[in-house]
Tab-separated table of C-alpha atoms and ligand atoms in Angstrom:
chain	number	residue	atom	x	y	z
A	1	UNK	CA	85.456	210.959	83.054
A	2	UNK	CA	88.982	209.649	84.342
A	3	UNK	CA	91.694	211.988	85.991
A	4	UNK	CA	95.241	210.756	86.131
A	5	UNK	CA	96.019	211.281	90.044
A	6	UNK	CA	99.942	210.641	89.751
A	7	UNK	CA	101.907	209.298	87.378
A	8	UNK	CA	105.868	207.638	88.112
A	9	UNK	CA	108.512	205.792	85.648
A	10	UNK	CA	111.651	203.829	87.596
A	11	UNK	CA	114.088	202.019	85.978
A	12	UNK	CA	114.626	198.529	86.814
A	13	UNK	CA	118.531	197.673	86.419
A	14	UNK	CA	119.471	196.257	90.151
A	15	UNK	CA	117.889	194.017	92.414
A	16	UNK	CA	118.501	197.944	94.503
A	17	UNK	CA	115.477	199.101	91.774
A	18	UNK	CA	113.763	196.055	92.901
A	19	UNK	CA	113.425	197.478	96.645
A	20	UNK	CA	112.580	201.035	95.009
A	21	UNK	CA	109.620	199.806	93.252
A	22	UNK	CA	107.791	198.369	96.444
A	23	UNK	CA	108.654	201.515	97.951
A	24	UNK	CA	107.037	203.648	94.923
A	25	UNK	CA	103.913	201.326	94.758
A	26	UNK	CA	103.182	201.153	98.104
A	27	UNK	CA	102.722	205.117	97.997
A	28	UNK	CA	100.594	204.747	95.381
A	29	UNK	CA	98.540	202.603	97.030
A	30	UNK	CA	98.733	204.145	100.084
A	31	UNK	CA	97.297	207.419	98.473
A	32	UNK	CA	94.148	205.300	96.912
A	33	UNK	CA	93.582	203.848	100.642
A	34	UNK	CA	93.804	200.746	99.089
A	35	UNK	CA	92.627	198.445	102.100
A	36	UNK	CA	95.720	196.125	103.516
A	37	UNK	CA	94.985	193.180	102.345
A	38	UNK	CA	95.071	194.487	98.435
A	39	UNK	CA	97.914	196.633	99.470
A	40	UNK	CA	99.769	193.747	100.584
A	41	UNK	CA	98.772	191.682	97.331
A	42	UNK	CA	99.890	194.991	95.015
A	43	UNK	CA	103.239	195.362	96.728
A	44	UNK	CA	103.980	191.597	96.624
A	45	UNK	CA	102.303	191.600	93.173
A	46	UNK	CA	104.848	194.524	91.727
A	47	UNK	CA	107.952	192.586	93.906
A	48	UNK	CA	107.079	189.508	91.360
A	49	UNK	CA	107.102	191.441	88.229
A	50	UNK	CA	109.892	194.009	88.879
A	51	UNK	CA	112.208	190.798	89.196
A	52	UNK	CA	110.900	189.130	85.912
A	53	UNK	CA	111.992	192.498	83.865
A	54	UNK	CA	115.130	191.839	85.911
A	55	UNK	CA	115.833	188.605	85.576
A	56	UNK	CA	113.905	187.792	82.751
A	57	UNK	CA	113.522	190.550	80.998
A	58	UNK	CA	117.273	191.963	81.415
A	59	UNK	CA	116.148	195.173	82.932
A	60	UNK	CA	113.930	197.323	81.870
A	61	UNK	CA	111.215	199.779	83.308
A	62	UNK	CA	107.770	200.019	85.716
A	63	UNK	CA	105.326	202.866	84.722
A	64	UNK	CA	102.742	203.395	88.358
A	65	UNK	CA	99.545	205.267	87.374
A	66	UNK	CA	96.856	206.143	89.739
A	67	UNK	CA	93.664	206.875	88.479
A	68	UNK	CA	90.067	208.230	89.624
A	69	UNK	CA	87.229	206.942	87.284
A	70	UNK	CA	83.592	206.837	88.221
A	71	UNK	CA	84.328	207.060	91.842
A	72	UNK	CA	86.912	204.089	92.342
A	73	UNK	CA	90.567	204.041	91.771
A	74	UNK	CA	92.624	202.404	89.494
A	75	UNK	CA	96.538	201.417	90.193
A	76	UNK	CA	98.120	200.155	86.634
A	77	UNK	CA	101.429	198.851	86.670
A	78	UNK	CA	103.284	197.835	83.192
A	79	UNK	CA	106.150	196.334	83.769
A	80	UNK	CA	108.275	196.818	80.316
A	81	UNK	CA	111.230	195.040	78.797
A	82	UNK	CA	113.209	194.773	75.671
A	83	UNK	CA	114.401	191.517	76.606
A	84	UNK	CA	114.278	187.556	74.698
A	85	UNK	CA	110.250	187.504	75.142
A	86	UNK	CA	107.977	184.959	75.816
A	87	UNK	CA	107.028	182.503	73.143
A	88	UNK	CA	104.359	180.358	74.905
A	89	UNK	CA	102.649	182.901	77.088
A	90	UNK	CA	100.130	180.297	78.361
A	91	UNK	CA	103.179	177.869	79.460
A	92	UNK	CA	104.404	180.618	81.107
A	93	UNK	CA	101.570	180.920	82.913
A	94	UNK	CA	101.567	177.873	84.246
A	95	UNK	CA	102.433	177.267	88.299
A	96	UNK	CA	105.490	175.784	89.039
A	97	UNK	CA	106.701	176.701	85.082
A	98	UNK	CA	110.344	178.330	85.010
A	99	UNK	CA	113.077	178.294	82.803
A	100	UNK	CA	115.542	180.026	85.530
A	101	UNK	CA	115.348	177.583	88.391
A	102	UNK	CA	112.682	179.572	90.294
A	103	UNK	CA	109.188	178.488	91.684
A	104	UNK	CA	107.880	179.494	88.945
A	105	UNK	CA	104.701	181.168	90.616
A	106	UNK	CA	105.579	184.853	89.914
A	107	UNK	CA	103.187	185.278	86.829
A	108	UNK	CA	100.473	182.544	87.751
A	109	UNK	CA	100.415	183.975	91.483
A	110	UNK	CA	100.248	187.779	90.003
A	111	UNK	CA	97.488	186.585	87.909
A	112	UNK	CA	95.531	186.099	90.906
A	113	UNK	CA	96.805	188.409	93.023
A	114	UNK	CA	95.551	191.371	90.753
A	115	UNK	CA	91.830	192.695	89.480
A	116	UNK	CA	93.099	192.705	85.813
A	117	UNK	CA	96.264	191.229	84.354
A	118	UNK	CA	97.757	191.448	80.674
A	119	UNK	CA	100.825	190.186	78.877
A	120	UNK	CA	101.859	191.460	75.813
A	121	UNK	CA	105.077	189.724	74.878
A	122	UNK	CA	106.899	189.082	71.424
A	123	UNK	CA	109.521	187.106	70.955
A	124	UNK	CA	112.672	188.659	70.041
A	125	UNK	CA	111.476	191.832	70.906
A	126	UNK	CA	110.392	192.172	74.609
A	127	UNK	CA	107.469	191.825	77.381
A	128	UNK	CA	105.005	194.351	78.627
A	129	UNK	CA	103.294	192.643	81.856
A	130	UNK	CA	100.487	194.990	83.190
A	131	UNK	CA	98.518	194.751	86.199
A	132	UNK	CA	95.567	196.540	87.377
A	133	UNK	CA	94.323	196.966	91.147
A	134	UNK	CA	90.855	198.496	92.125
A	135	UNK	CA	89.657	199.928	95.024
A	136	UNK	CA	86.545	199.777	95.774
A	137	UNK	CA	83.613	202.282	94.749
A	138	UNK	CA	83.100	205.028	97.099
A	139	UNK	CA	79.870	206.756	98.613
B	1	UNK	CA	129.661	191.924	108.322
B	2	UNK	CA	126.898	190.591	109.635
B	3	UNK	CA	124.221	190.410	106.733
B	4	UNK	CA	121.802	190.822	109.850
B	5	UNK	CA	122.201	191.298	113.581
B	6	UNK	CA	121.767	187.656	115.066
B	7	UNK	CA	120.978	187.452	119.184
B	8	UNK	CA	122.240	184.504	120.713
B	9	UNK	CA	120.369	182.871	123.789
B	10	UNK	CA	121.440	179.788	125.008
B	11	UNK	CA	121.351	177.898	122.151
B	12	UNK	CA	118.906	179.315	120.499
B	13	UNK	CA	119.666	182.012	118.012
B	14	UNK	CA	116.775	184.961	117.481
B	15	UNK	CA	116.897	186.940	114.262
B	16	UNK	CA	114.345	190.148	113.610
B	17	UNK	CA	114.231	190.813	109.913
B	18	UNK	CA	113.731	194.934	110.279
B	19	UNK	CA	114.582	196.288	107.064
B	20	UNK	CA	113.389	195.342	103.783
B	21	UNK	CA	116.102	192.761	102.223
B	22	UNK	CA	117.503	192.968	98.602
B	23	UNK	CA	117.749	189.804	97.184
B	24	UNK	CA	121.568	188.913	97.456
B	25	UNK	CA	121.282	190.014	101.470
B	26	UNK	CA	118.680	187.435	101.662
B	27	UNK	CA	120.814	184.668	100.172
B	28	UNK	CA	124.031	186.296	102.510
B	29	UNK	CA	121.606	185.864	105.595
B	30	UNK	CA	120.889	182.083	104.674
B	31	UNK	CA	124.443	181.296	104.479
B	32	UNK	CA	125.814	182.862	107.660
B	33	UNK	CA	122.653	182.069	109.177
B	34	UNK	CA	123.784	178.110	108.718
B	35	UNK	CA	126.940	178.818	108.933
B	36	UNK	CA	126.486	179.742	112.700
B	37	UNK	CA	124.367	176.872	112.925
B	38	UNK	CA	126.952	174.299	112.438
B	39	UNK	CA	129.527	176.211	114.332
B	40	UNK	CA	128.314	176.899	117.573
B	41	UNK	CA	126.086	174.018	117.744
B	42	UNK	CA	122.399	176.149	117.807
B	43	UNK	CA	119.057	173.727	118.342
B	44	UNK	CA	116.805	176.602	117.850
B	45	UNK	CA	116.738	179.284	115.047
B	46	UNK	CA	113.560	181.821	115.732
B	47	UNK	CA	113.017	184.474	112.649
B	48	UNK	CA	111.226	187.291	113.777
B	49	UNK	CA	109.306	188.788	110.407
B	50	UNK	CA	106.753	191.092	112.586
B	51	UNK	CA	107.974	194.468	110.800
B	52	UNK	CA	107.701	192.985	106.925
B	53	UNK	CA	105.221	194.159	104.878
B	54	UNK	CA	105.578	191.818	102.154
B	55	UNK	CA	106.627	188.441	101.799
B	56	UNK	CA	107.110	187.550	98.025
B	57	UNK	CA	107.805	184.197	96.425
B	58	UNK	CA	111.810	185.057	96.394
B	59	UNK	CA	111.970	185.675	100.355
B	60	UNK	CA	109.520	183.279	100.832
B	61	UNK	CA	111.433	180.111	99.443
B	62	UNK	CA	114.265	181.358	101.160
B	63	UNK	CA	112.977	181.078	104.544
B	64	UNK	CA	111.633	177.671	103.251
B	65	UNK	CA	115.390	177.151	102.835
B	66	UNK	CA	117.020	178.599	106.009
B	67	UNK	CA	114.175	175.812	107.557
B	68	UNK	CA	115.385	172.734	105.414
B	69	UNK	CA	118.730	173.823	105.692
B	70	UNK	CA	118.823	173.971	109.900
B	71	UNK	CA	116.909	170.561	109.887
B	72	UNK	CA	119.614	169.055	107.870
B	73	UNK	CA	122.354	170.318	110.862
B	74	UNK	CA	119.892	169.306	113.142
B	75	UNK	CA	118.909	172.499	114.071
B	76	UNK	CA	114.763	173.454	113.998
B	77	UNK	CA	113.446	177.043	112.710
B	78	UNK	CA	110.495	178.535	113.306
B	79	UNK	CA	109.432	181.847	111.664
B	80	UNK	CA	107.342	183.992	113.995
B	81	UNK	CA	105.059	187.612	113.585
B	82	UNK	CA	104.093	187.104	109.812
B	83	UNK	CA	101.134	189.549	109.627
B	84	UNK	CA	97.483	188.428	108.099
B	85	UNK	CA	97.674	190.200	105.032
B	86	UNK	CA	101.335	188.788	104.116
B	87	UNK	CA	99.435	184.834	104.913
B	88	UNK	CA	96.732	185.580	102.938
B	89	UNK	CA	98.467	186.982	99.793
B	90	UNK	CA	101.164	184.130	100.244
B	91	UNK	CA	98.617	181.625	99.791
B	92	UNK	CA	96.824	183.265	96.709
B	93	UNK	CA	100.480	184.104	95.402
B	94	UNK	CA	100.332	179.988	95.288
B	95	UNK	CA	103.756	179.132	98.331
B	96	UNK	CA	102.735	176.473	100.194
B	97	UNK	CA	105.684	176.684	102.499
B	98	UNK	CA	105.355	173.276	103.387
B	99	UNK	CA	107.084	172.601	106.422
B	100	UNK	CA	108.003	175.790	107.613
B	101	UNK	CA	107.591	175.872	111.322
B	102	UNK	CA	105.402	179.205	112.463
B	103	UNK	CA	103.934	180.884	115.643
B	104	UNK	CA	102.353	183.900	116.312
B	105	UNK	CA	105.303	185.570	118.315
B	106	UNK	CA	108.521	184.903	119.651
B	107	UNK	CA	107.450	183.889	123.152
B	108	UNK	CA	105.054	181.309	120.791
B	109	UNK	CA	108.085	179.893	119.230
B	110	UNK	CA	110.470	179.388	122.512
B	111	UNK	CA	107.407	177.515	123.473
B	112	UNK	CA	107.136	175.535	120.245
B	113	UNK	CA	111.035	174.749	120.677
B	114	UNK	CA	110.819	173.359	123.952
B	115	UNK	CA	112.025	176.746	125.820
B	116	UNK	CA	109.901	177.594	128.901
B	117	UNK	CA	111.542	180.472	130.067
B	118	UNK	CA	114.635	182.193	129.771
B	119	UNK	CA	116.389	183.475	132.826
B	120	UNK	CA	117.968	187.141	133.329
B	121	UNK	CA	121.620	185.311	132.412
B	122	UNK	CA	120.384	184.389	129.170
B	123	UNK	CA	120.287	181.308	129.852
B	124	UNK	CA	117.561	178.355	127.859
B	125	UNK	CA	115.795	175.828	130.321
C	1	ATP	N1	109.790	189.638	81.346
C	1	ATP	C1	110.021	188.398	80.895
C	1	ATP	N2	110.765	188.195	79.781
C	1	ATP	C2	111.018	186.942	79.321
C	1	ATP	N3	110.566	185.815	79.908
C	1	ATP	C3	109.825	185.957	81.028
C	1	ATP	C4	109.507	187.234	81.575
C	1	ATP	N4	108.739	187.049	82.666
C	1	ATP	C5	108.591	185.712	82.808
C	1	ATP	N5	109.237	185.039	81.824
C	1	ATP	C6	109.281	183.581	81.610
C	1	ATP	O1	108.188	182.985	82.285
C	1	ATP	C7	108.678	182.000	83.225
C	1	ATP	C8	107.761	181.960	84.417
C	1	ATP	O2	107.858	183.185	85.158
C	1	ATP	P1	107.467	183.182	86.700
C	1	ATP	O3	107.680	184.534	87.255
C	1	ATP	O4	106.117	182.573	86.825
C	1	ATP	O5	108.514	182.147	87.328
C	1	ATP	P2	110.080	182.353	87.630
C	1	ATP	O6	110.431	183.793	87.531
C	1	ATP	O7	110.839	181.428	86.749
C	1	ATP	O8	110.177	181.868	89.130
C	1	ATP	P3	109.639	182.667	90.435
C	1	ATP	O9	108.997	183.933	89.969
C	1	ATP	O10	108.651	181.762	91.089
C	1	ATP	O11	110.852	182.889	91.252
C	1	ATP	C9	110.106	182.424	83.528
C	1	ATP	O12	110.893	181.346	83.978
C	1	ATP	C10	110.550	182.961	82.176
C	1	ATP	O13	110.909	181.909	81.321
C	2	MG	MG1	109.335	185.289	88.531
């Protein structure tokens, strides 16, 4: 059995909405008691992607979802754009790939900054990035 | 405006990052940062980061930059109070930082740029 603890949706238009999703995560993973290290990795983790959908992306949305399963909780962030997509996912992968003039670390570093990490991206259509972060089982 | 509130001793200039920066005030605070630098002839450039949670690849490489940028006016930087959890996730998140000057706290840093004490006038020795 899974429960769905809290749900949230924010727009991501501004670097402003960039600031607002940190803020919005790091309740979320306040209320799972997340310890600080994985706090620290989710909140740095949802910095990355929120400025992707930005940058990348051209704006878009985050969707936070807490939820209880078997006695550990799950935080899911999907990061969603309608933007250019990705046509080599793997490429984009890789560290120290960009095409804006970045570091090119956000989506290799997120990678291992999170339990579970998916990209679903088409080309001319958009980019769905989701993470996943677990706390550990209780009792 | 100031993008942040910069305390000059001496000639050293202490900065305490308290609020959590959108990217273009990050970029503003490099520029005035160096721009202050050159003007008023500052050796030392101290960043406190004590109160910031998180420390992504964006802020990150700009502090890498504030650092390259002082050492090219002569100037050295060293970032002070980054908290465990930020280090560790900064390595995973793959930022090497290379170069970037840090100490535990700001009395760790004076020390680091040469400052033994500073006196009630505000004075570096
Ligand atoms: N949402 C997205 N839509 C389209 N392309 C994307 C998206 N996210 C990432 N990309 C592509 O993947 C590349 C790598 O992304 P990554 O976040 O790793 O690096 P970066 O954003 O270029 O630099 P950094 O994050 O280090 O500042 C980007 O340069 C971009 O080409
Ligand atoms: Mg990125």
């Amino acid at each position: 059995m899974s429960r769905v603890l809290a749900a949230d949706t924010m727009p991501i238009r501004s670097e402003g909405d960039i600031v607002g999703v940190r803020q919005l995560v790091r309740q979320h993973g306040a209320a799972a008691e997340l310890s600080l290290v994985e706090q620290t990795k989710l909140v740095t983790a949802a910095s990355e992607l929120a400025r992707n959908t930005l940058l990348h992306g051209g704006g878009g949305k985050v969707e936070v979802e807490s939820v209880e399963e078997d006695r550990r909780r799950t935080i899911r962030l999907s990061f969603i754009d309608s933007g250019p997509g990705i046509e080599d996912v793997e490429l984009a992968l890789t560290d120290g790939y960009t095409t804006a003039g970045g570091l090119g670390l956000g989506l290799g570093g997120t990678r291992r900054l999170a339990g579970e990490f998916e990209i679903d991206s088409v080309p001319g259509e958009g980019t769905t990035v989701t993470v996943r972060f677990h706390t550990r089982v209780r009792g | 405006m100031n993008a942040l509130p910069l305390l000059r001793i001496g000639d050293v200039l202490l900065v305490s990052i308290q609020t959590e920066l959108h990217d273009e005030l990050a970029l503003r605070f490099q520029r005035e940062l160096a721009e202050k630098v050159a003007d008023e002839h500052i050796r030392g450039v101290i960043i406190d980061i004590s109160a910031l949670e998180i420390v992504d690849s964006f802020l990150g490489r700009v502090l890498h930059d504030i650092a390259a940028t002082t050492s090219v006016l002569a100037a050295r930087t060293v970032v002070v109070g980054m908290r465990p959890a930020v280090a560790i996730t900064l390595v995973e998140l793959g930022l090497s930082l290379h170069g970037l000057r840090t100490a535990l706290n700001v009395e760790a840093g004076l020390r680091q740029l040469g400052i033994r004490r500073l006196d009630v006038s505000g004075e570096a020795r």
